[in-house]
Amino acid sequence: QQQVRQSPQSLTVWEGETAILNCSYEDSTFDYFPWYHQFPGESPALLIAIRPVSNKKEDGRFTIFFNKREKKFSLHIADSQPGDSATYFCAAMDNAGAKLTFGGGTRLTVRP
Amino acid sequence: DPKIIQKPKYLVAVTGSEKILICEQYLGHNAMYWYRQSAKKPLEFMFSYSYQKLMDNQTASSRFQPQSSKKNHLDLQITALKPDDSATYFCASSQDGTGGAETLYFGSGTRLTVL
């Protein structure tokens, strides 16, 4: 069964620090790796995504680092803000369909 | 305005009963999905439909039946409800469900509580 593993389950950082969220996968058919964030009481929403042709994708303060050989990818949130506090889910999709397999989530808390 | 409408927002049911969760999307997408979110399994894939055809079913129980009456509708019928079915059910949609780099857009969810 396709799996995506995510760590840590929860993470607390101070405002201004860089938060690092990690994910790994097993299935080599995965070829699209998005990160979604979810604020309390809301639905998940796409934050940033990467395809394996790249090993890095940046969008403002958010950066994905991708290591195809080790089947790992991470989300770095630079200059973390209290408004970034949310649950972050990594996910993976293969080219056989648009089903997203999600990791278990990381609850991020940014303290002012 | 919300582009993916889920009804109802909250639902309370008794064990053994049957409920239907409604989902309509107005994004012009051809693929729709159901996901379930609970404390045990944060975001669990259930079904995917593309052009009103079932593409993938990861739900072991036949008590969960998706129903697609229109291209932009994908309802979820749940029969013989159990307390373990208590969760938030999210409907989602994407362009055509063929994979690649499709973005899934999620509705606001239906929070189901089974007593």
PDB file of C-alpha atoms in Angstrom, chain A:
ATOM      1  CA  GLN A   1       0.000   0.000   0.000  1.00  0.00           C
ATOM      2  CA  GLN A   2       1.249   3.452  -0.851  1.00  0.00           C
ATOM      3  CA  GLN A   3       2.393   5.349   2.211  1.00  0.00           C
ATOM      4  CA  VAL A   4       3.661   8.767   3.050  1.00  0.00           C
ATOM      5  CA  ARG A   5       5.267   9.255   6.448  1.00  0.00           C
ATOM      6  CA  GLN A   6       5.516  12.642   8.116  1.00  0.00           C
ATOM      7  CA  SER A   7       7.420  13.955  11.107  1.00  0.00           C
ATOM      8  CA  PRO A   8       7.305  15.456  13.621  1.00  0.00           C
ATOM      9  CA  GLN A   9       3.674  15.145  14.670  1.00  0.00           C
ATOM     10  CA  SER A  10       3.926  18.503  16.387  1.00  0.00           C
ATOM     11  CA  LEU A  11       6.445  21.314  16.245  1.00  0.00           C
ATOM     12  CA  THR A  12       6.778  24.544  18.179  1.00  0.00           C
ATOM     13  CA  VAL A  13       9.080  27.330  17.044  1.00  0.00           C
ATOM     14  CA  TRP A  14       9.566  30.957  17.989  1.00  0.00           C
ATOM     15  CA  GLU A  15       8.554  33.748  15.701  1.00  0.00           C
ATOM     16  CA  GLY A  16      11.346  34.407  13.216  1.00  0.00           C
ATOM     17  CA  GLU A  17      12.796  30.898  13.339  1.00  0.00           C
ATOM     18  CA  THR A  18      12.764  28.394  10.487  1.00  0.00           C
ATOM     19  CA  ALA A  19      10.347  25.504  10.884  1.00  0.00           C
ATOM     20  CA  ILE A  20      11.342  22.248   9.198  1.00  0.00           C
ATOM     21  CA  LEU A  21       8.751  19.578   8.433  1.00  0.00           C
ATOM     22  CA  ASN A  22       9.792  16.224   7.020  1.00  0.00           C
ATOM     23  CA  CYS A  23       8.237  13.549   4.843  1.00  0.00           C
ATOM     24  CA  SER A  24       9.284  10.293   3.227  1.00  0.00           C
ATOM     25  CA  TYR A  25       7.602   7.946   0.790  1.00  0.00           C
ATOM     26  CA  GLU A  26       8.004   4.435  -0.489  1.00  0.00           C
ATOM     27  CA  ASP A  27       6.387   4.186  -3.878  1.00  0.00           C
ATOM     28  CA  SER A  28       8.613   5.174  -6.810  1.00  0.00           C
ATOM     29  CA  THR A  29       5.569   5.865  -8.987  1.00  0.00           C
ATOM     30  CA  PHE A  30       4.854   9.048  -7.024  1.00  0.00           C
ATOM     31  CA  ASP A  31       5.783  12.038  -9.154  1.00  0.00           C
ATOM     32  CA  TYR A  32       4.065  15.030  -7.601  1.00  0.00           C
ATOM     33  CA  PHE A  33       4.545  16.184  -4.025  1.00  0.00           C
ATOM     34  CA  PRO A  34       2.340  18.971  -2.670  1.00  0.00           C
ATOM     35  CA  TRP A  35       2.107  20.427   0.796  1.00  0.00           C
ATOM     36  CA  TYR A  36      -1.292  21.428   2.112  1.00  0.00           C
ATOM     37  CA  HIS A  37      -2.022  23.463   5.203  1.00  0.00           C
ATOM     38  CA  GLN A  38      -5.145  23.393   7.298  1.00  0.00           C
ATOM     39  CA  PHE A  39      -6.203  26.003   9.830  1.00  0.00           C
ATOM     40  CA  PRO A  40      -8.521  24.980  12.670  1.00  0.00           C
ATOM     41  CA  GLY A  41     -12.074  24.520  11.461  1.00  0.00           C
ATOM     42  CA  GLU A  42     -11.120  24.957   7.831  1.00  0.00           C
ATOM     43  CA  SER A  43     -10.425  22.662   4.915  1.00  0.00           C
ATOM     44  CA  PRO A  44      -6.973  21.744   3.592  1.00  0.00           C
ATOM     45  CA  ALA A  45      -5.569  24.123   0.987  1.00  0.00           C
ATOM     46  CA  LEU A  46      -2.593  23.813  -1.330  1.00  0.00           C
ATOM     47  CA  LEU A  47       0.477  25.689  -0.108  1.00  0.00           C
ATOM     48  CA  ILE A  48       3.303  24.682  -2.444  1.00  0.00           C
ATOM     49  CA  ALA A  49       4.233  21.664  -4.581  1.00  0.00           C
ATOM     50  CA  ILE A  50       7.186  20.103  -6.376  1.00  0.00           C
ATOM     51  CA  ARG A  51       7.861  17.518  -9.087  1.00  0.00           C
ATOM     52  CA  PRO A  52      10.965  15.272  -8.928  1.00  0.00           C
ATOM     53  CA  VAL A  53      12.622  16.985 -11.897  1.00  0.00           C
ATOM     54  CA  SER A  54      13.573  19.664  -9.359  1.00  0.00           C
ATOM     55  CA  ASN A  55      15.233  19.289  -5.979  1.00  0.00           C
ATOM     56  CA  LYS A  56      14.062  22.646  -4.676  1.00  0.00           C
ATOM     57  CA  LYS A  57      10.990  24.822  -5.010  1.00  0.00           C
ATOM     58  CA  GLU A  58      10.599  28.233  -3.406  1.00  0.00           C
ATOM     59  CA  ASP A  59       7.573  30.423  -2.908  1.00  0.00           C
ATOM     60  CA  GLY A  60       8.236  33.352  -0.623  1.00  0.00           C
ATOM     61  CA  ARG A  61       9.047  32.061   2.841  1.00  0.00           C
ATOM     62  CA  PHE A  62       8.161  28.476   1.908  1.00  0.00           C
ATOM     63  CA  THR A  63      10.702  26.110   0.364  1.00  0.00           C
ATOM     64  CA  ILE A  64      10.468  22.426  -0.511  1.00  0.00           C
ATOM     65  CA  PHE A  65      13.688  20.416  -0.584  1.00  0.00           C
ATOM     66  CA  PHE A  66      13.422  17.129  -2.466  1.00  0.00           C
ATOM     67  CA  ASN A  67      15.788  14.143  -2.359  1.00  0.00           C
ATOM     68  CA  LYS A  68      14.705  11.595  -4.942  1.00  0.00           C
ATOM     69  CA  ARG A  69      17.422   9.066  -4.115  1.00  0.00           C
ATOM     70  CA  GLU A  70      16.419   8.908  -0.460  1.00  0.00           C
ATOM     71  CA  LYS A  71      12.692   9.376  -1.211  1.00  0.00           C
ATOM     72  CA  LYS A  72      12.477  12.256   1.209  1.00  0.00           C
ATOM     73  CA  PHE A  73      11.200  15.796   0.998  1.00  0.00           C
ATOM     74  CA  SER A  74      10.836  18.606   3.477  1.00  0.00           C
ATOM     75  CA  LEU A  75       9.103  21.927   3.899  1.00  0.00           C
ATOM     76  CA  HIS A  76      11.073  24.827   5.329  1.00  0.00           C
ATOM     77  CA  ILE A  77       9.143  27.828   6.592  1.00  0.00           C
ATOM     78  CA  ALA A  78      11.535  30.716   7.008  1.00  0.00           C
ATOM     79  CA  ASP A  79      10.886  33.635   9.363  1.00  0.00           C
ATOM     80  CA  SER A  80       7.940  31.796  10.899  1.00  0.00           C
ATOM     81  CA  GLN A  81       4.981  33.947  11.912  1.00  0.00           C
ATOM     82  CA  PRO A  82       2.217  33.249  14.453  1.00  0.00           C
ATOM     83  CA  GLY A  83      -0.194  33.256  11.508  1.00  0.00           C
ATOM     84  CA  ASP A  84       1.629  30.200  10.122  1.00  0.00           C
ATOM     85  CA  SER A  85       0.307  28.146  13.036  1.00  0.00           C
ATOM     86  CA  ALA A  86      -1.680  25.349  11.418  1.00  0.00           C
ATOM     87  CA  THR A  87      -1.490  21.681  10.574  1.00  0.00           C
ATOM     88  CA  TYR A  88       0.666  20.927   7.557  1.00  0.00           C
ATOM     89  CA  PHE A  89       0.204  17.820   5.438  1.00  0.00           C
ATOM     90  CA  CYS A  90       2.643  16.495   2.904  1.00  0.00           C
ATOM     91  CA  ALA A  91       1.173  14.394   0.137  1.00  0.00           C
ATOM     92  CA  ALA A  92       2.106  12.437  -2.952  1.00  0.00           C
ATOM     93  CA  MET A  93       0.392  11.688  -6.236  1.00  0.00           C
ATOM     94  CA  ASP A  94       1.311   9.259  -8.989  1.00  0.00           C
ATOM     95  CA  ASN A  95       0.687   9.629 -12.688  1.00  0.00           C
ATOM     96  CA  ALA A  96      -1.988   6.929 -12.768  1.00  0.00           C
ATOM     97  CA  GLY A  97      -4.627   9.201 -11.322  1.00  0.00           C
ATOM     98  CA  ALA A  98      -5.087  12.246  -9.160  1.00  0.00           C
ATOM     99  CA  LYS A  99      -5.458  10.452  -5.855  1.00  0.00           C
ATOM    100  CA  LEU A 100      -3.473  12.200  -3.148  1.00  0.00           C
ATOM    101  CA  THR A 101      -1.933  10.105  -0.408  1.00  0.00           C
ATOM    102  CA  PHE A 102      -1.415  12.257   2.655  1.00  0.00           C
ATOM    103  CA  GLY A 103       1.053  12.054   5.484  1.00  0.00           C
ATOM    104  CA  GLY A 104      -0.139  12.112   9.059  1.00  0.00           C
ATOM    105  CA  GLY A 105       0.276  15.858   9.473  1.00  0.00           C
ATOM    106  CA  THR A 106       2.450  18.166  11.561  1.00  0.00           C
ATOM    107  CA  ARG A 107       0.786  20.583  13.916  1.00  0.00           C
ATOM    108  CA  LEU A 108       2.923  23.713  13.844  1.00  0.00           C
ATOM    109  CA  THR A 109       2.734  26.322  16.567  1.00  0.00           C
ATOM    110  CA  VAL A 110       4.646  29.566  16.169  1.00  0.00           C
ATOM    111  CA  ARG A 111       5.047  31.444  19.441  1.00  0.00           C
ATOM    112  CA  PRO A 112       5.380  35.240  19.357  1.00  0.00           C
TER     113      PRO A 112
END
